mmCIF file of C-alpha atoms and ligand atoms in Angstrom:
data_model
loop_
_atom_site.group_PDB
_atom_site.id
_atom_site.type_symbol
_atom_site.label_atom_id
_atom_site.label_comp_id
_atom_site.label_asym_id
_atom_site.label_seq_id
_atom_site.Cartn_x
_atom_site.Cartn_y
_atom_site.Cartn_z
ATOM 1 C CA UNK A 1 -28.579 48.270 9.113
ATOM 2 C CA UNK A 2 -25.891 46.240 7.315
ATOM 3 C CA UNK A 3 -26.130 42.715 5.957
ATOM 4 C CA UNK A 4 -25.508 39.897 8.440
ATOM 5 C CA UNK A 5 -23.821 36.668 7.503
ATOM 6 C CA UNK A 6 -21.689 34.141 9.390
ATOM 7 C CA UNK A 7 -18.233 35.436 8.432
ATOM 8 C CA UNK A 8 -17.320 36.041 12.077
ATOM 9 C CA UNK A 9 -13.701 36.423 13.217
ATOM 10 C CA UNK A 10 -12.108 33.255 14.558
ATOM 11 C CA UNK A 11 -9.771 32.895 17.482
ATOM 12 C CA UNK A 12 -8.271 29.456 17.011
ATOM 13 C CA UNK A 13 -5.480 27.905 19.124
ATOM 14 C CA UNK A 14 -2.701 29.134 16.784
ATOM 15 C CA UNK A 15 -4.160 31.897 14.588
ATOM 16 C CA UNK A 16 -6.681 34.704 14.641
ATOM 17 C CA UNK A 17 -8.681 35.912 11.658
ATOM 18 C CA UNK A 18 -9.946 39.393 10.783
ATOM 19 C CA UNK A 19 -12.893 39.481 8.360
ATOM 20 C CA UNK A 20 -12.476 41.595 5.232
ATOM 21 C CA UNK A 21 -16.184 42.028 4.504
ATOM 22 C CA UNK A 22 -19.542 40.973 5.906
ATOM 23 C CA UNK A 23 -20.086 37.933 3.687
ATOM 24 C CA UNK A 24 -16.646 36.401 3.210
ATOM 25 C CA UNK A 25 -12.848 36.608 3.363
ATOM 26 C CA UNK A 26 -10.440 37.214 6.228
ATOM 27 C CA UNK A 27 -6.869 38.207 6.930
ATOM 28 C CA UNK A 28 -4.861 35.808 9.049
ATOM 29 C CA UNK A 29 -2.257 37.016 11.477
ATOM 30 C CA UNK A 30 0.228 35.120 13.568
ATOM 31 C CA UNK A 31 1.827 32.718 11.095
ATOM 32 C CA UNK A 32 4.909 32.353 8.925
ATOM 33 C CA UNK A 33 3.819 30.083 6.071
ATOM 34 C CA UNK A 34 7.393 28.813 5.629
ATOM 35 C CA UNK A 35 7.511 27.176 9.045
ATOM 36 C CA UNK A 36 3.992 25.970 9.765
ATOM 37 C CA UNK A 37 3.335 23.408 12.443
ATOM 38 C CA UNK A 38 0.636 20.775 11.902
ATOM 39 C CA UNK A 39 -1.527 22.580 14.465
ATOM 40 C CA UNK A 40 -1.194 25.879 12.574
ATOM 41 C CA UNK A 41 -2.054 24.182 9.290
ATOM 42 C CA UNK A 42 -5.132 22.567 10.837
ATOM 43 C CA UNK A 43 -6.307 25.990 12.020
ATOM 44 C CA UNK A 44 -5.690 27.470 8.561
ATOM 45 C CA UNK A 45 -7.868 24.762 6.987
ATOM 46 C CA UNK A 46 -10.621 25.424 9.527
ATOM 47 C CA UNK A 47 -10.420 29.145 8.808
ATOM 48 C CA UNK A 48 -10.450 28.630 5.025
ATOM 49 C CA UNK A 49 -13.638 26.556 5.131
ATOM 50 C CA UNK A 50 -15.208 29.206 7.364
ATOM 51 C CA UNK A 51 -14.203 32.362 5.458
ATOM 52 C CA UNK A 52 -13.815 30.997 1.886
ATOM 53 C CA UNK A 53 -10.774 33.241 1.292
ATOM 54 C CA UNK A 54 -7.726 33.846 3.486
ATOM 55 C CA UNK A 55 -5.147 36.577 3.013
ATOM 56 C CA UNK A 56 -1.660 36.420 4.524
ATOM 57 C CA UNK A 57 0.555 39.513 4.416
ATOM 58 C CA UNK A 58 4.345 39.737 4.737
ATOM 59 C CA UNK A 59 5.030 36.191 3.484
ATOM 60 C CA UNK A 60 8.201 36.339 1.350
ATOM 61 C CA UNK A 61 7.765 32.876 -0.189
ATOM 62 C CA UNK A 62 9.960 31.341 -2.862
ATOM 63 C CA UNK A 63 8.402 29.193 -5.584
ATOM 64 C CA UNK A 64 9.505 26.123 -3.611
ATOM 65 C CA UNK A 65 7.903 27.417 -0.418
ATOM 66 C CA UNK A 66 4.633 28.137 -2.254
ATOM 67 C CA UNK A 67 4.726 24.602 -3.685
ATOM 68 C CA UNK A 68 5.353 23.138 -0.246
ATOM 69 C CA UNK A 69 2.469 25.109 1.288
ATOM 70 C CA UNK A 70 0.157 24.049 -1.575
ATOM 71 C CA UNK A 71 1.074 20.406 -0.987
ATOM 72 C CA UNK A 72 -0.081 20.656 2.639
ATOM 73 C CA UNK A 73 -3.640 20.709 1.200
ATOM 74 C CA UNK A 74 -3.099 17.831 -1.249
ATOM 75 C CA UNK A 75 -1.918 16.976 -4.729
ATOM 76 C CA UNK A 76 -1.268 19.846 -7.157
ATOM 77 C CA UNK A 77 -4.163 20.612 -9.494
ATOM 78 C CA UNK A 78 -4.073 20.510 -13.270
ATOM 79 C CA UNK A 79 -3.509 23.893 -14.850
ATOM 80 C CA UNK A 80 -5.237 24.269 -18.174
ATOM 81 C CA UNK A 81 -3.378 27.400 -19.244
ATOM 82 C CA UNK A 82 0.344 27.335 -18.430
ATOM 83 C CA UNK A 83 3.065 24.778 -17.783
ATOM 84 C CA UNK A 84 4.539 26.602 -14.807
ATOM 85 C CA UNK A 85 7.848 28.351 -14.321
ATOM 86 C CA UNK A 86 11.236 26.767 -14.917
ATOM 87 C CA UNK A 87 11.893 24.071 -12.353
ATOM 88 C CA UNK A 88 8.427 24.497 -10.802
ATOM 89 C CA UNK A 89 5.738 23.156 -13.132
ATOM 90 C CA UNK A 90 3.055 23.694 -10.498
ATOM 91 C CA UNK A 91 3.733 27.403 -10.032
ATOM 92 C CA UNK A 92 1.847 29.280 -12.721
ATOM 93 C CA UNK A 93 3.036 32.781 -13.649
ATOM 94 C CA UNK A 94 0.270 35.392 -13.830
ATOM 95 C CA UNK A 95 2.289 38.340 -15.107
ATOM 96 C CA UNK A 96 0.956 41.426 -16.838
ATOM 97 C CA UNK A 97 3.652 43.565 -18.463
ATOM 98 C CA UNK A 98 3.015 47.297 -19.008
ATOM 99 C CA UNK A 99 1.255 47.921 -22.289
ATOM 100 C CA UNK A 100 -2.109 48.412 -23.937
ATOM 101 C CA UNK A 101 -5.281 46.953 -22.525
ATOM 102 C CA UNK A 102 -5.663 43.287 -23.497
ATOM 103 C CA UNK A 103 -8.947 42.027 -24.971
ATOM 104 C CA UNK A 104 -8.364 38.614 -23.358
ATOM 105 C CA UNK A 105 -6.929 39.534 -20.016
ATOM 106 C CA UNK A 106 -6.053 36.554 -17.755
ATOM 107 C CA UNK A 107 -8.518 36.212 -14.890
ATOM 108 C CA UNK A 108 -11.021 38.729 -16.286
ATOM 109 C CA UNK A 109 -14.750 38.283 -15.632
ATOM 110 C CA UNK A 110 -16.277 36.314 -12.799
ATOM 111 C CA UNK A 111 -15.012 32.758 -12.909
ATOM 112 C CA UNK A 112 -14.164 29.669 -10.988
ATOM 113 C CA UNK A 113 -10.867 28.039 -11.911
ATOM 114 C CA UNK A 114 -11.119 25.507 -14.763
ATOM 115 C CA UNK A 115 -14.594 24.013 -14.103
ATOM 116 C CA UNK A 116 -14.386 22.389 -17.558
ATOM 117 C CA UNK A 117 -11.995 19.822 -16.031
ATOM 118 C CA UNK A 118 -13.393 16.572 -14.594
ATOM 119 C CA UNK A 119 -11.693 17.463 -11.312
ATOM 120 C CA UNK A 120 -11.459 21.263 -11.103
ATOM 121 C CA UNK A 121 -9.069 22.701 -8.512
ATOM 122 C CA UNK A 122 -10.481 22.619 -4.990
ATOM 123 C CA UNK A 123 -8.258 25.402 -3.729
ATOM 124 C CA UNK A 124 -6.294 28.104 -5.548
ATOM 125 C CA UNK A 125 -3.641 30.456 -4.239
ATOM 126 C CA UNK A 126 -2.055 33.580 -5.624
ATOM 127 C CA UNK A 127 1.209 35.136 -4.413
ATOM 128 C CA UNK A 128 2.159 38.702 -5.197
ATOM 129 C CA UNK A 129 5.711 39.697 -6.108
ATOM 130 C CA UNK A 130 5.221 43.044 -7.859
ATOM 131 C CA UNK A 131 1.998 44.987 -7.532
ATOM 132 C CA UNK A 132 0.809 48.137 -9.308
ATOM 133 C CA UNK A 133 0.471 51.417 -7.385
ATOM 134 C CA UNK A 134 -3.267 51.386 -8.072
ATOM 135 C CA UNK A 135 -5.782 48.879 -9.400
ATOM 136 C CA UNK A 136 -5.092 45.189 -9.878
ATOM 137 C CA UNK A 137 -7.320 44.130 -6.979
ATOM 138 C CA UNK A 138 -8.952 40.717 -7.025
ATOM 139 C CA UNK A 139 -12.681 40.433 -6.293
ATOM 140 C CA UNK A 140 -14.379 37.418 -4.777
ATOM 141 C CA UNK A 141 -18.044 36.440 -4.403
ATOM 142 C CA UNK A 142 -19.413 33.946 -1.882
ATOM 143 C CA UNK A 143 -21.222 31.102 -3.680
ATOM 144 C CA UNK A 144 -22.289 29.345 -0.458
ATOM 145 C CA UNK A 145 -23.913 32.458 0.960
ATOM 146 C CA UNK A 146 -25.551 33.081 -2.407
ATOM 147 C CA UNK A 147 -27.029 29.564 -2.455
ATOM 148 C CA UNK A 148 -28.308 29.912 1.089
ATOM 149 C CA UNK A 149 -29.998 33.235 0.212
ATOM 150 C CA UNK A 150 -31.970 31.776 -2.709
ATOM 151 C CA UNK A 151 -35.628 31.124 -1.981
ATOM 152 C CA UNK A 152 -36.483 27.493 -1.145
ATOM 153 C CA UNK A 153 -38.508 27.362 -4.370
ATOM 154 C CA UNK A 154 -35.499 28.422 -6.462
ATOM 155 C CA UNK A 155 -33.265 25.982 -4.573
ATOM 156 C CA UNK A 156 -35.719 23.202 -5.487
ATOM 157 C CA UNK A 157 -35.679 24.335 -9.128
ATOM 158 C CA UNK A 158 -31.882 23.836 -9.214
ATOM 159 C CA UNK A 159 -31.971 20.405 -7.559
ATOM 160 C CA UNK A 160 -30.464 17.811 -9.909
ATOM 161 C CA UNK A 161 -29.574 20.304 -12.656
ATOM 162 C CA UNK A 162 -26.118 20.039 -14.194
ATOM 163 C CA UNK A 163 -24.310 23.010 -15.698
ATOM 164 C CA UNK A 164 -22.245 22.691 -18.873
ATOM 165 C CA UNK A 165 -18.707 24.054 -18.525
ATOM 166 C CA UNK A 166 -16.492 24.803 -21.515
ATOM 167 C CA UNK A 167 -13.558 26.969 -22.510
ATOM 168 C CA UNK A 168 -13.633 26.187 -26.253
ATOM 169 C CA UNK A 169 -14.989 29.650 -27.124
ATOM 170 C CA UNK A 170 -12.112 31.302 -25.215
ATOM 171 C CA UNK A 171 -9.484 29.113 -26.847
ATOM 172 C CA UNK A 172 -10.915 29.973 -30.275
ATOM 173 C CA UNK A 173 -10.995 33.698 -29.507
ATOM 174 C CA UNK A 174 -7.396 33.583 -28.315
ATOM 175 C CA UNK A 175 -6.266 31.877 -31.522
ATOM 176 C CA UNK A 176 -8.012 34.547 -33.614
ATOM 177 C CA UNK A 177 -6.494 37.340 -31.533
ATOM 178 C CA UNK A 178 -2.976 35.862 -31.571
ATOM 179 C CA UNK A 179 -3.098 35.484 -35.356
ATOM 180 C CA UNK A 180 -4.176 39.101 -35.847
ATOM 181 C CA UNK A 181 -4.926 41.408 -32.875
ATOM 182 C CA UNK A 182 -6.866 43.787 -35.126
ATOM 183 C CA UNK A 183 -9.523 41.175 -35.979
ATOM 184 C CA UNK A 184 -12.725 41.479 -33.931
ATOM 185 C CA UNK A 185 -13.823 38.273 -32.226
ATOM 186 C CA UNK A 186 -16.888 37.073 -30.382
ATOM 187 C CA UNK A 187 -16.804 35.086 -27.164
ATOM 188 C CA UNK A 188 -19.707 32.910 -28.208
ATOM 189 C CA UNK A 189 -20.019 29.199 -27.540
ATOM 190 C CA UNK A 190 -21.427 27.069 -30.365
ATOM 191 C CA UNK A 191 -23.773 24.087 -30.115
ATOM 192 C CA UNK A 192 -20.695 21.900 -30.692
ATOM 193 C CA UNK A 193 -18.913 23.550 -27.741
ATOM 194 C CA UNK A 194 -21.885 22.792 -25.504
ATOM 195 C CA UNK A 195 -22.220 19.221 -26.787
ATOM 196 C CA UNK A 196 -18.572 18.622 -25.808
ATOM 197 C CA UNK A 197 -18.795 20.554 -22.514
ATOM 198 C CA UNK A 198 -18.191 18.974 -19.105
ATOM 199 C CA UNK A 199 -21.306 18.579 -16.917
ATOM 200 C CA UNK A 200 -21.188 19.203 -13.156
ATOM 201 C CA UNK A 201 -23.960 19.906 -10.622
ATOM 202 C CA UNK A 202 -25.033 23.563 -10.547
ATOM 203 C CA UNK A 203 -25.293 23.185 -6.780
ATOM 204 C CA UNK A 204 -22.333 21.361 -5.279
ATOM 205 C CA UNK A 205 -21.664 20.029 -1.818
ATOM 206 C CA UNK A 206 -18.416 20.767 -0.010
ATOM 207 C CA UNK A 207 -16.750 17.410 0.719
ATOM 208 C CA UNK A 208 -15.316 18.567 4.068
ATOM 209 C CA UNK A 209 -18.136 20.638 5.521
ATOM 210 C CA UNK A 210 -21.279 19.546 3.665
ATOM 211 C CA UNK A 211 -21.974 23.189 2.741
ATOM 212 C CA UNK A 212 -23.935 23.642 -0.506
ATOM 213 C CA UNK A 213 -22.931 26.324 -2.981
ATOM 214 C CA UNK A 214 -23.686 27.543 -6.492
ATOM 215 C CA UNK A 215 -21.218 26.343 -9.114
ATOM 216 C CA UNK A 216 -21.758 29.007 -11.729
ATOM 217 C CA UNK A 217 -19.689 31.691 -13.422
ATOM 218 C CA UNK A 218 -19.556 34.001 -16.426
ATOM 219 C CA UNK A 219 -16.584 32.602 -18.317
ATOM 220 C CA UNK A 220 -17.294 28.900 -18.454
ATOM 221 C CA UNK A 221 -20.864 27.991 -17.349
ATOM 222 C CA UNK A 222 -22.609 28.296 -20.673
ATOM 223 C CA UNK A 223 -25.453 25.798 -20.616
ATOM 224 C CA UNK A 224 -27.610 23.480 -18.555
ATOM 225 C CA UNK A 225 -27.776 19.808 -19.452
ATOM 226 C CA UNK A 226 -31.054 18.849 -21.151
ATOM 227 C CA UNK A 227 -32.184 22.461 -21.658
ATOM 228 C CA UNK A 228 -32.164 24.584 -24.762
ATOM 229 C CA UNK A 229 -29.903 27.629 -24.709
ATOM 230 C CA UNK A 230 -32.965 29.875 -24.533
ATOM 231 C CA UNK A 231 -34.172 27.977 -21.450
ATOM 232 C CA UNK A 232 -30.787 27.881 -19.721
ATOM 233 C CA UNK A 233 -29.737 31.485 -20.382
ATOM 234 C CA UNK A 234 -32.142 33.283 -17.976
ATOM 235 C CA UNK A 235 -31.360 30.819 -15.166
ATOM 236 C CA UNK A 236 -27.614 31.226 -15.568
ATOM 237 C CA UNK A 237 -27.914 34.992 -15.899
ATOM 238 C CA UNK A 238 -29.995 35.202 -12.750
ATOM 239 C CA UNK A 239 -27.591 32.983 -10.805
ATOM 240 C CA UNK A 240 -24.524 34.997 -11.804
ATOM 241 C CA UNK A 241 -26.250 38.296 -10.984
ATOM 242 C CA UNK A 242 -27.389 36.842 -7.670
ATOM 243 C CA UNK A 243 -23.950 35.494 -6.665
ATOM 244 C CA UNK A 244 -22.075 38.640 -7.642
ATOM 245 C CA UNK A 245 -24.240 41.240 -5.926
ATOM 246 C CA UNK A 246 -21.842 43.464 -3.975
ATOM 247 C CA UNK A 247 -23.092 42.403 -0.559
ATOM 248 C CA UNK A 248 -21.859 38.825 -1.198
ATOM 249 C CA UNK A 249 -18.424 40.053 -2.340
ATOM 250 C CA UNK A 250 -15.097 41.124 -0.955
ATOM 251 C CA UNK A 251 -12.137 42.724 -2.665
ATOM 252 C CA UNK A 252 -8.463 42.463 -1.839
ATOM 253 C CA UNK A 253 -5.863 45.145 -2.367
ATOM 254 C CA UNK A 254 -2.484 43.634 -3.123
ATOM 255 C CA UNK A 255 0.951 44.557 -1.869
ATOM 256 C CA UNK A 256 4.140 42.540 -2.504
ATOM 257 C CA UNK A 257 4.648 39.310 -0.537
ATOM 258 C CA UNK A 258 0.985 38.555 0.048
ATOM 259 C CA UNK A 259 -0.614 35.166 -0.401
ATOM 260 C CA UNK A 260 -4.346 34.777 -1.008
ATOM 261 C CA UNK A 261 -5.802 31.287 -0.627
ATOM 262 C CA UNK A 262 -9.386 30.564 -1.695
ATOM 263 C CA UNK A 263 -11.692 27.583 -1.795
ATOM 264 C CA UNK A 264 -13.251 27.219 -5.257
ATOM 265 C CA UNK A 265 -16.130 25.276 -3.665
ATOM 266 C CA UNK A 266 -17.108 28.441 -1.764
ATOM 267 C CA UNK A 267 -16.193 31.434 -3.914
ATOM 268 C CA UNK A 268 -15.726 32.695 -7.473
ATOM 269 C CA UNK A 269 -13.356 35.515 -8.393
ATOM 270 C CA UNK A 270 -12.228 37.985 -11.024
ATOM 271 C CA UNK A 271 -9.251 40.210 -11.851
ATOM 272 C CA UNK A 272 -9.250 43.643 -13.527
ATOM 273 C CA UNK A 273 -7.016 45.221 -16.129
ATOM 274 C CA UNK A 274 -7.274 48.608 -14.403
ATOM 275 C CA UNK A 275 -3.664 49.511 -13.635
ATOM 276 C CA UNK A 276 -2.624 51.239 -16.834
ATOM 277 C CA UNK A 277 1.032 51.036 -17.749
ATOM 278 C CA UNK A 278 2.145 49.250 -14.601
ATOM 279 C CA UNK A 279 3.526 45.807 -14.041
ATOM 280 C CA UNK A 280 1.873 43.106 -11.943
ATOM 281 C CA UNK A 281 3.694 39.846 -11.153
ATOM 282 C CA UNK A 282 1.853 37.044 -9.379
ATOM 283 C CA UNK A 283 2.249 33.283 -9.064
ATOM 284 C CA UNK A 284 -0.654 30.900 -8.790
ATOM 285 C CA UNK A 285 -0.855 27.311 -7.586
ATOM 286 C CA UNK A 286 -3.831 25.005 -7.170
ATOM 287 C CA UNK A 287 -4.859 21.895 -5.289
ATOM 288 C CA UNK A 288 -6.525 19.061 -7.184
ATOM 289 C CA UNK A 289 -10.234 18.863 -6.395
ATOM 290 C CA UNK A 290 -12.796 16.106 -6.279
ATOM 291 C CA UNK A 291 -15.348 15.421 -9.020
ATOM 292 C CA UNK A 292 -18.002 18.014 -8.048
ATOM 293 C CA UNK A 293 -21.045 16.367 -6.461
HETATM 294 C C1 SIN B 1 -6.986 34.244 -11.420
HETATM 295 O O1 SIN B 1 -8.042 34.363 -12.008
HETATM 296 O O2 SIN B 1 -6.649 33.180 -10.917
HETATM 297 C C2 SIN B 1 -6.074 35.443 -11.300
HETATM 298 C C3 SIN B 1 -6.640 36.483 -10.408
HETATM 299 C C4 SIN B 1 -5.786 37.724 -10.383
HETATM 300 O O3 SIN B 1 -4.837 37.830 -11.157
HETATM 301 O O4 SIN B 1 -6.076 38.617 -9.572
#
């Protein structure tokens, strides 16, 4: 018998949703994102908070149209990595040109977007323009479901704990690699990185639905406030392994003109450098989030 969660299909007044996997994610049919009515947008928001991730196919959006759709959710988020494309500072290029495997591949490893910010993005979206003939999927894992499936005792253990979120180790590794790609580097955070890291609750509450979810990832959650590294490490390792077990995940296969929209309060994600000498061209935008609580 398969796993049972609450990722049921929705039939809302203006859209219907088709789940991608048992735990999370759905495809939405019946909308053109360039000409959304307020009623359609309201249904999309409802569906996003229900499924965590929505996928829209056959949406030939321009940068301006992606910006306009992003703004329906709120103010644009801060992007810590790029300054956008010409004329559209809020549209971040995520482009991988053909070539050798990259040691620091954008989007690799399970992560939530920029949790080291005081107000990490609430919602992120990714639009595909050119997609490889194989590989290049994006994986998602459901952090709400994962929290709900922890034992009550483990949930109590996490109560009040704050994670420490930093990207200093990644910035340092990138500088080393850019200076000389042949030099080996370690992705290790120092005590100084952790002392300067941003604290947020390890269990956060969704401001719109009240749902509780784990706020933990591989790339950036490197400590727990008030704990030694030796104490924090097994908790963080367990949480990441728990969240990312395949039954809590879904995976999307890209084709051109798709838009994926996900709620960073409900899911984490990762990309893979598994498409050899092919090109992948995507554009990301984000919605400013609240201070996690
Ligand atoms: C990201 O991490 O936002 C990018 C995901 C992807 O390129 O599939």
